[in-house]
N, CA, C and O atoms as a DFTB+ gen file, in Angstrom:
564 C
 N C O
     1  1     -37.799      20.329       8.439
     2  2     -37.721      18.690       7.882
     3  2     -36.994      18.603       6.749
     4  3     -36.388      17.534       6.681
     5  1     -36.838      19.289       5.884
     6  2     -36.449      19.597       4.554
     7  2     -34.955      19.533       4.569
     8  3     -34.332      18.843       3.762
     9  1     -34.331      20.330       5.588
    10  2     -33.003      20.716       5.978
    11  2     -32.488      19.371       6.412
    12  3     -31.329      19.063       6.134
    13  1     -33.225      18.598       7.036
    14  2     -32.594      17.484       8.258
    15  2     -32.677      16.554       7.117
    16  3     -31.649      15.894       6.968
    17  1     -33.770      16.285       6.138
    18  2     -33.494      15.325       5.151
    19  2     -32.516      15.514       4.540
    20  3     -31.766      14.546       4.412
    21  1     -32.065      17.006       3.830
    22  2     -31.024      17.090       3.162
    23  2     -29.499      16.811       3.617
    24  3     -28.558      16.284       3.024
    25  1     -29.638      17.412       4.988
    26  2     -28.384      16.879       5.897
    27  2     -28.192      15.646       5.731
    28  3     -27.084      15.209       5.418
    29  1     -29.213      14.908       5.911
    30  2     -29.162      13.182       6.154
    31  2     -28.518      12.937       4.711
    32  3     -27.386      12.470       4.583
    33  1     -29.118      13.197       3.925
    34  2     -28.913      12.499       2.097
    35  2     -27.408      13.104       1.775
    36  3     -26.766      12.470       0.938
    37  1     -26.718      14.391       2.421
    38  2     -25.681      14.588       2.154
    39  2     -24.491      13.976       2.875
    40  3     -23.360      13.851       2.405
    41  1     -24.950      13.573       4.215
    42  2     -24.090      12.590       5.083
    43  2     -24.081      11.035       4.549
    44  3     -23.054      10.374       4.394
    45  1     -25.041      10.706       4.367
    46  2     -25.179       9.613       3.322
    47  2     -24.220       9.015       2.166
    48  3     -23.623       7.945       2.045
    49  1     -24.352      10.331       1.267
    50  2     -23.440      10.670       0.334
    51  2     -21.831      10.225       0.598
    52  3     -21.175       9.337       0.053
    53  1     -21.492      11.100       1.547
    54  2     -20.176      11.147       1.917
    55  2     -19.938       9.891       2.178
    56  3     -19.165       9.240       1.475
    57  1     -20.701       9.269       3.445
    58  2     -20.328       7.868       3.816
    59  2     -19.617       7.041       2.385
    60  3     -18.490       6.653       2.078
    61  1     -21.128       7.035       1.678
    62  2     -21.145       5.934       0.212
    63  2     -19.339       6.366      -0.268
    64  3     -18.572       5.414      -0.413
    65  1     -18.916       7.494      -0.433
    66  2     -17.565       7.740      -1.051
    67  2     -16.500       7.491      -0.111
    68  3     -15.454       7.339      -0.743
    69  1     -16.347       7.398       0.988
    70  2     -15.502       7.311       1.848
    71  2     -15.360       5.493       2.109
    72  3     -14.342       4.862       2.394
    73  1     -16.378       5.121       1.951
    74  2     -16.739       3.473       1.904
    75  2     -15.892       2.926       0.357
    76  3     -15.163       1.937       0.289
    77  1     -16.159       3.673      -0.554
    78  2     -15.433       3.296      -1.983
    79  2     -14.201       3.524      -1.592
    80  3     -13.602       2.459      -1.446
    81  1     -13.618       4.364      -1.379
    82  2     -12.292       4.734      -1.314
    83  2     -11.862       3.670      -0.247
    84  3     -11.723       2.719      -1.015
    85  1     -11.553       3.167       0.997
    86  2     -11.212       2.567       1.249
    87  2     -11.350       1.262       0.597
    88  3     -10.258       0.707       0.471
    89  1     -12.413       0.550       0.112
    90  2     -12.314      -0.366      -0.772
    91  2     -11.383      -0.654      -1.869
    92  3     -10.773      -1.699      -2.092
    93  1     -11.378       0.568      -2.580
    94  2     -10.397       0.819      -3.605
    95  2      -8.896       0.800      -3.073
    96  3      -7.995       0.303      -3.748
    97  1      -8.680       1.378      -1.808
    98  2      -7.419       1.522      -1.361
    99  2      -7.015      -0.259      -0.957
   100  3      -5.898      -0.721      -1.189
   101  1      -8.152      -1.083      -0.329
   102  2      -7.804      -2.315      -0.162
   103  2      -7.466      -3.252      -1.148
   104  3      -6.578      -4.084      -0.963
   105  1      -8.126      -3.171      -2.201
   106  2      -7.873      -3.668      -3.689
   107  2      -6.419      -3.229      -3.949
   108  3      -5.586      -4.092      -4.226
   109  1      -6.092      -2.005      -3.877
   110  2      -4.489      -1.697      -4.497
   111  2      -3.698      -2.300      -3.762
   112  3      -2.711      -2.732      -4.357
   113  1      -3.766      -2.578      -2.267
   114  2      -2.869      -3.041      -1.405
   115  2      -2.758      -4.635      -1.587
   116  3      -1.697      -5.190      -1.300
   117  1      -4.025      -5.480      -2.137
   118  2      -4.023      -6.565      -2.269
   119  2      -3.236      -6.830      -3.694
   120  3      -2.491      -7.790      -3.892
   121  1      -3.517      -5.880      -4.569
   122  2      -3.066      -5.931      -6.168
   123  2      -1.279      -5.850      -5.738
   124  3      -0.466      -6.696      -6.111
   125  1      -1.010      -4.877      -5.056
   126  2       0.812      -4.643      -4.671
   127  2       1.240      -5.842      -4.024
   128  3       2.342      -6.122      -4.494
   129  1       0.833      -6.832      -3.019
   130  2       1.519      -8.048      -2.653
   131  2       1.314      -9.116      -3.537
   132  3       2.107     -10.056      -3.483
   133  1       0.160      -9.146      -4.544
   134  2       0.122     -10.233      -5.418
   135  2       1.547      -9.798      -6.822
   136  3       2.228     -10.619      -7.435
   137  1       1.579      -8.460      -6.928
   138  2       2.419      -8.171      -7.894
   139  2       3.586      -8.122      -7.419
   140  3       4.399      -8.099      -8.343
   141  1       4.249      -8.086      -6.041
   142  2       5.575      -8.282      -5.397
   143  2       5.750      -9.763      -5.516
   144  3       6.879     -10.103      -5.871
   145  1       4.745     -10.876      -5.264
   146  2       5.320     -11.931      -5.137
   147  2       5.130     -12.704      -6.626
   148  3       5.575     -13.835      -6.823
   149  1       4.546     -12.076      -7.442
   150  2       4.328     -12.839      -8.912
   151  2       5.108     -11.803      -9.676
   152  3       4.644     -11.569     -10.791
   153  1       6.444     -10.964      -9.255
   154  2       7.120     -10.167     -10.134
   155  2       6.448      -9.719     -11.161
   156  3       6.614     -10.307     -12.229
   157  1       5.569      -8.626     -11.103
   158  2       4.935      -8.562     -12.129
   159  2       5.433      -6.983     -12.094
   160  3       4.879      -6.193     -11.329
   161  1       6.309      -6.648     -12.804
   162  2       6.656      -5.356     -13.295
   163  2       5.648      -3.914     -13.611
   164  3       5.715      -2.754     -13.204
   165  1       4.838      -4.538     -14.411
   166  2       3.908      -3.619     -14.752
   167  2       3.038      -3.235     -14.031
   168  3       2.645      -2.068     -14.031
   169  1       2.523      -4.263     -13.195
   170  2       1.345      -3.566     -12.307
   171  2       2.367      -2.754     -10.992
   172  3       1.848      -1.935     -10.235
   173  1       3.828      -3.130     -10.891
   174  2       4.570      -1.992      -9.911
   175  2       4.492      -1.098     -10.169
   176  3       4.268      -0.191      -9.368
   177  1       4.626      -0.957     -11.291
   178  2       5.015       0.123     -12.350
   179  2       3.743       1.263     -12.021
   180  3       3.698       2.469     -11.783
   181  1       3.019       0.445     -12.119
   182  2       1.200       1.513     -12.003
   183  2       1.155       1.600     -10.320
   184  3       0.966       2.755      -9.939
   185  1       1.272       0.746      -9.382
   186  2       1.181       0.852      -8.104
   187  2       2.067       1.659      -7.326
   188  3       1.608       2.259      -6.353
   189  1       3.477       1.768      -7.675
   190  2       4.373       2.516      -7.072
   191  2       4.247       4.063      -7.329
   192  3       3.981       4.343      -8.498
   193  1       4.369       4.999      -6.565
   194  2       4.280       6.312      -7.137
   195  2       5.900       6.840      -7.425
   196  3       6.939       6.474      -6.876
   197  1       5.748       7.527      -8.165
   198  2       7.054       7.665      -9.096
   199  2       8.513       8.587      -7.645
   200  3       9.694       8.869      -7.852
   201  1       7.864       8.729      -6.645
   202  2       8.573       9.750      -5.642
   203  2       8.352       8.706      -4.435
   204  3       8.302       9.166      -3.294
   205  1       8.217       7.293      -4.644
   206  2       8.044       6.560      -3.558
   207  2       9.266       6.237      -2.490
   208  3      10.353       5.900      -2.958
   209  1       9.135       6.314      -1.396
   210  2      10.450       6.143      -0.412
   211  2      10.043       4.722       0.373
   212  3       9.302       4.834       1.350
   213  1      10.468       3.487       0.008
   214  2      10.508       2.188       0.189
   215  2      11.002       1.657       1.397
   216  3      11.173       0.452       1.213
   217  1      11.344       2.011       2.666
   218  2      11.959       1.587       3.791
   219  2      11.760       0.376       4.484
   220  3      10.744       0.248       5.168
   221  1      13.007      -0.985       4.361
   222  2      12.640      -2.181       5.032
   223  2      13.172      -1.713       6.398
   224  3      13.604      -0.595       6.679
   225  1      13.031      -2.997       7.340
   226  2      13.127      -3.369       8.704
   227  2      14.615      -2.822       9.334
   228  3      14.965      -2.157      10.309
   229  1      15.438      -3.669       7.912
   230  2      17.014      -3.486       7.912
   231  2      17.785      -1.994       8.031
   232  3      18.956      -1.676       8.238
   233  1      16.595      -1.269       7.807
   234  2      17.229       0.151       7.316
   235  2      17.678       0.589       5.713
   236  3      18.096       1.661       5.273
   237  1      17.446      -0.517       5.148
   238  2      17.618      -0.259       3.650
   239  2      16.565       0.366       3.126
   240  3      15.479      -0.170       3.347
   241  1      16.575       1.494       2.399
   242  2      15.629       2.438       1.936
   243  2      15.943       2.177       0.325
   244  3      17.029       2.119      -0.253
   245  1      14.766       2.060      -0.119
   246  2      14.448       2.157      -1.733
   247  2      13.671       3.102      -2.525
   248  3      12.603       3.494      -2.055
   249  1      14.057       3.517      -3.654
   250  2      13.244       4.599      -4.866
   251  2      12.512       3.617      -5.476
   252  3      12.839       2.489      -5.107
   253  1      11.680       3.661      -6.241
   254  2      11.448       3.407      -7.201
   255  2      11.930       2.322      -8.161
   256  3      11.498       1.173      -8.252
   257  1      12.807       2.842      -8.789
   258  2      13.707       2.269      -9.860
   259  2      14.110       1.161      -9.010
   260  3      13.693       0.040      -9.301
   261  1      15.079       1.363      -7.709
   262  2      15.850       0.237      -6.983
   263  2      14.533      -1.109      -6.910
   264  3      14.561      -2.201      -7.476
   265  1      13.857      -0.748      -6.343
   266  2      12.220      -1.712      -6.297
   267  2      12.334      -2.370      -7.644
   268  3      12.752      -3.526      -7.706
   269  1      12.086      -1.896      -8.419
   270  2      12.048      -2.632      -9.908
   271  2      13.185      -3.561     -10.525
   272  3      13.173      -4.689     -11.019
   273  1      14.280      -2.507     -10.261
   274  2      15.564      -3.442     -10.532
   275  2      15.677      -4.369      -9.598
   276  3      15.664      -5.469     -10.150
   277  1      15.793      -4.474      -8.311
   278  2      15.970      -5.517      -7.200
   279  2      14.454      -6.631      -7.812
   280  3      14.802      -7.810      -7.752
   281  1      13.605      -6.544      -8.115
   282  2      12.574      -7.518      -8.729
   283  2      13.010      -8.065     -10.088
   284  3      12.768      -9.168     -10.579
   285  1      13.667      -7.099     -10.554
   286  2      14.095      -7.998     -12.253
   287  2      15.561      -8.583     -11.879
   288  3      15.901      -9.466     -12.668
   289  1      16.446      -8.321     -10.934
   290  2      17.503      -9.000     -10.766
   291  2      17.420     -10.112      -9.650
   292  3      18.425     -10.769      -9.378
   293  1      16.410     -10.287      -9.107
   294  2      16.218     -11.300      -8.291
   295  2      16.873     -10.978      -6.738
   296  3      16.906     -11.822      -5.843
   297  1      17.359      -9.651      -6.619
   298  2      17.931      -9.476      -5.587
   299  2      17.319      -9.686      -3.925
   300  3      17.807     -10.066      -2.861
   301  1      16.143      -9.264      -4.333
   302  2      14.945      -9.604      -3.598
   303  2      13.495      -9.861      -4.078
   304  3      12.774      -9.046      -4.654
   305  1      13.182     -11.186      -3.726
   306  2      12.212     -11.706      -4.033
   307  2      11.336     -12.533      -3.156
   308  3      11.753     -13.414      -2.405
   309  1       9.890     -12.129      -3.331
   310  2       8.916     -12.464      -2.400
   311  2       8.249     -13.590      -2.398
   312  3       7.707     -13.633      -3.503
   313  1       7.923     -14.692      -1.696
   314  2       7.293     -15.972      -1.855
   315  2       5.737     -15.924      -1.496
   316  3       4.817     -16.558      -2.012
   317  1       5.704     -14.778      -0.227
   318  2       4.439     -15.028       0.208
   319  2       4.539     -13.509       1.324
   320  3       5.413     -13.260       2.154
   321  1       3.408     -12.751       0.989
   322  2       3.170     -11.656       1.823
   323  2       1.731     -11.527       2.044
   324  3       0.865     -11.190       1.238
   325  1       1.618     -11.869       3.336
   326  2       0.298     -11.795       4.303
   327  2      -0.208     -10.367       5.112
   328  3       0.490      -9.960       6.040
   329  1      -0.996      -9.898       4.865
   330  2      -1.673      -9.308       6.068
   331  2      -2.293      -9.524       7.032
   332  3      -3.480      -9.597       6.716
   333  1      -2.132      -9.688       8.176
   334  2      -2.645     -10.372       9.136
   335  2      -3.734      -9.481       9.974
   336  3      -4.647      -9.956      10.648
   337  1      -3.466      -8.177       9.804
   338  2      -4.364      -7.085      10.004
   339  2      -3.811      -5.816       9.614
   340  3      -2.623      -5.495       9.630
   341  1      -4.997      -4.994       9.194
   342  2      -4.989      -3.936       8.348
   343  2      -6.075      -2.795       8.962
   344  3      -7.302      -2.884       9.013
   345  1      -5.213      -1.707       9.404
   346  2      -5.997      -0.618       9.942
   347  2      -5.821       0.472       9.146
   348  3      -4.641       0.764       8.955
   349  1      -6.799       1.297       8.521
   350  2      -6.730       2.474       7.809
   351  2      -6.889       3.572       8.748
   352  3      -7.997       3.892       9.180
   353  1      -5.619       4.260       9.131
   354  2      -5.691       5.210      10.435
   355  2      -6.369       6.597       9.963
   356  3      -6.938       7.344      10.758
   357  1      -6.228       6.901       8.365
   358  2      -6.816       7.943       7.789
   359  2      -6.976       7.569       6.428
   360  3      -6.248       6.783       5.822
   361  1      -7.954       8.162       5.982
   362  2      -8.627       8.539       4.681
   363  2      -9.211       9.544       4.263
   364  3     -10.048      10.127       4.952
   365  1      -8.829       9.979       2.902
   366  2     -10.176      11.332       2.521
   367  2      -9.712      10.734       1.126
   368  3      -9.182       9.663       0.830
   369  1     -10.118      11.842       0.376
   370  2     -10.305      11.502      -1.363
   371  2      -8.507      11.565      -2.153
   372  3      -8.331      11.314      -3.345
   373  1      -7.561      11.878      -1.360
   374  2      -6.323      12.137      -1.859
   375  2      -5.409      11.421      -1.217
   376  3      -4.531      10.981      -1.960
   377  1      -5.305      11.137      -0.032
   378  2      -4.486      10.249       0.811
   379  2      -4.798       9.249       1.475
   380  3      -6.021       9.124       1.403
   381  1      -4.288       8.355       2.171
   382  2      -4.602       7.536       3.070
   383  2      -3.381       7.093       3.667
   384  3      -2.358       7.066       2.982
   385  1      -3.368       6.626       5.273
   386  2      -2.353       5.816       6.227
   387  2      -2.668       4.879       6.497
   388  3      -3.824       4.807       6.914
   389  1      -2.122       4.035       6.450
   390  2      -2.549       2.571       6.703
   391  2      -1.319       1.878       7.360
   392  3      -0.162       2.117       7.015
   393  1      -1.773       0.742       8.621
   394  2      -1.181       0.061       9.260
   395  2      -1.216      -1.093       9.249
   396  3      -2.330      -1.598       9.391
   397  1       0.005      -2.027       9.071
   398  2      -0.787      -3.383       8.640
   399  2       0.488      -4.218       9.754
   400  3       1.588      -3.774      10.083
   401  1      -0.104      -5.429      10.103
   402  2       0.918      -6.821      10.603
   403  2       0.980      -7.516       9.776
   404  3       0.030      -8.235       9.466
   405  1       2.136      -7.519       9.149
   406  2       2.515      -8.552       8.244
   407  2       3.623      -9.579       8.299
   408  3       4.750      -9.332       8.727
   409  1       3.231     -10.718       7.846
   410  2       4.248     -11.948       7.491
   411  2       4.547     -11.880       5.675
   412  3       3.733     -11.790       4.756
   413  1       5.942     -11.960       5.660
   414  2       6.590     -12.176       4.501
   415  2       7.594     -13.422       4.690
   416  3       8.225     -13.859       5.652
   417  1       7.458     -13.796       3.348
   418  2       8.823     -14.963       3.382
   419  2       9.289     -14.615       1.757
   420  3       8.541     -14.056       0.956
   421  1      10.824     -15.113       1.422
   422  2      11.021     -14.778       0.554
   423  2      12.658     -14.940       0.261
   424  3      13.229     -15.718       1.026
   425  1      13.353     -14.392      -0.606
   426  2      14.671     -14.680      -0.883
   427  2      15.202     -13.159      -1.014
   428  3      14.693     -12.217      -1.621
   429  1      16.245     -13.214      -0.343
   430  2      16.944     -11.785      -0.438
   431  2      18.731     -12.179      -0.506
   432  3      19.384     -12.461       0.498
   433  1      19.137     -12.136      -1.521
   434  2      20.619     -11.864      -1.598
   435  2      20.905     -13.371      -1.301
   436  3      21.767     -13.760      -0.513
   437  1      19.931     -14.304      -2.154
   438  2      20.105     -15.759      -2.389
   439  2      20.146     -16.271      -0.859
   440  3      20.804     -17.291      -0.653
   441  1      19.465     -15.617       0.291
   442  2      19.104     -16.103       1.595
   443  2      17.593     -16.225       1.783
   444  3      16.972     -15.188       1.549
   445  1      16.999     -17.109       2.096
   446  2      15.560     -17.374       2.342
   447  2      15.449     -16.687       3.719
   448  3      16.104     -16.943       4.729
   449  1      14.429     -15.708       3.541
   450  2      14.017     -15.320       4.702
   451  2      12.621     -15.175       5.126
   452  3      11.816     -14.993       4.213
   453  1      11.962     -15.239       6.878
   454  2      10.520     -15.126       6.971
   455  2      10.828     -14.036       8.206
   456  3      11.657     -14.037       9.116
   457  1       9.660     -13.010       7.768
   458  2       9.778     -11.973       9.132
   459  2       8.424     -11.870       9.151
   460  3       7.614     -12.252       8.306
   461  1       8.209     -11.196      10.422
   462  2       6.855     -10.346      10.994
   463  2       7.232      -9.136      10.928
   464  3       8.294      -8.750      11.417
   465  1       6.176      -8.180      10.144
   466  2       6.652      -6.707      10.410
   467  2       5.445      -6.149      10.928
   468  3       4.471      -6.891      11.055
   469  1       5.369      -4.853      11.268
   470  2       4.675      -3.910      11.570
   471  2       4.984      -2.554      10.739
   472  3       5.860      -1.724      10.983
   473  1       3.871      -2.553       9.518
   474  2       4.210      -1.903       8.226
   475  2       3.322      -0.450       8.247
   476  3       2.091      -0.452       8.205
   477  1       3.916       0.448       8.298
   478  2       3.306       1.853       8.239
   479  2       3.209       2.381       6.703
   480  3       4.335       2.234       6.228
   481  1       2.408       2.887       5.812
   482  2       1.843       2.835       4.846
   483  2       1.419       4.399       4.054
   484  3       0.247       4.708       4.273
   485  1       1.933       5.064       3.478
   486  2       1.250       6.472       3.128
   487  2       0.784       6.238       1.597
   488  3       1.695       6.022       0.798
   489  1      -0.752       6.262       1.029
   490  2      -1.106       5.956      -0.085
   491  2      -1.681       7.222      -0.870
   492  3      -2.551       7.820      -0.236
   493  1      -1.379       7.731      -2.080
   494  2      -1.812       8.836      -2.421
   495  2      -2.815       8.493      -3.636
   496  3      -2.604       7.484      -4.309
   497  1      -3.619       9.113      -3.838
   498  2      -4.846       8.893      -5.024
   499  2      -4.504       9.634      -6.410
   500  3      -4.652      10.855      -6.359
   501  1      -4.197       9.257      -7.291
   502  2      -3.841       9.909      -8.244
   503  2      -5.019       9.521      -9.604
   504  3      -5.547       8.429      -9.815
   505  1      -5.183      10.738     -10.346
   506  2      -6.245      10.970     -11.592
   507  2      -5.747       9.561     -12.560
   508  3      -6.579       8.796     -13.048
   509  1      -4.674       9.436     -12.680
   510  2      -4.281       8.599     -13.985
   511  2      -4.283       7.176     -13.145
   512  3      -4.862       6.262     -13.732
   513  1      -3.711       6.852     -11.838
   514  2      -3.454       5.522     -11.943
   515  2      -4.186       5.312     -10.707
   516  3      -4.088       4.119     -10.418
   517  1      -4.843       5.911      -9.892
   518  2      -5.691       5.560      -8.768
   519  2      -4.839       5.863      -7.516
   520  3      -4.283       6.924      -7.233
   521  1      -4.858       4.564      -6.744
   522  2      -4.276       4.373      -4.969
   523  2      -2.397       3.923      -5.806
   524  3      -2.060       2.916      -6.428
   525  1      -1.768       4.892      -5.515
   526  2      -0.485       4.722      -5.584
   527  2       0.177       4.864      -4.130
   528  3      -0.014       5.836      -3.399
   529  1       1.137       3.550      -3.748
   530  2       1.846       3.366      -2.360
   531  2       2.942       4.793      -2.734
   532  3       3.573       4.901      -3.786
   533  1       2.958       5.726      -1.669
   534  2       3.862       6.936      -1.692
   535  2       5.033       6.648      -0.819
   536  3       6.149       6.978      -1.218
   537  1       4.868       5.993       0.477
   538  2       5.829       6.012       1.273
   539  2       5.408       4.441       2.599
   540  3       4.288       4.210       3.057
   541  1       6.315       3.875       2.813
   542  2       6.616       2.760       3.304
   543  2       7.435       2.327       4.342
   544  3       8.457       1.703       4.056
   545  1       7.225       2.499       5.201
   546  2       8.157       1.901       6.676
   547  2       7.751       0.728       7.682
   548  3       6.866       0.720       8.537
   549  1       8.792      -0.390       7.271
   550  2       8.408      -1.655       7.788
   551  2       9.341      -1.655       9.400
   552  3      10.323      -0.914       9.446
   553  1       9.044      -2.363      10.463
   554  2       9.516      -2.488      11.270
   555  2       9.425      -3.903      11.858
   556  3       8.324      -4.438      11.726
   557  1      10.258      -4.518      12.404
   558  2      10.073      -6.308      13.051
   559  2       9.350      -5.758      14.000
   560  3       9.347      -4.644      14.524
   561  1       8.301      -7.410      14.234
   562  2       7.769      -7.008      15.488
   563  2       8.394      -8.193      16.200
   564  3       8.232      -8.341      17.411
């Protein structure tokens, strides 16, 4: 009986950690979208991993410096980012893979756009900054 109780307590503790990580991950995702729309370079600096690969649905691939430069220059700006569906495909204490169905509106090279995307994201959890976006690939729906 003691063993069963011990196993149940350990399992319960593990579930609590997993739930906390998924909540923190979703909060980081929301912060990222808000930072893009609000052009918050400081928040993006925190949420984007230094080695990020940020691939757009048109085949355009950016790294962290590129994302921040385009935000500052106005080359690409977002007016709205809405995740209609979020599916955490896998998560542990160091990494997560997420699939979203996303609608975005913005301006790219002075031309307005509206787009529906299926987005695959890879997040890593760092000691210093918590969840950071490591890779992103968008595909038009």
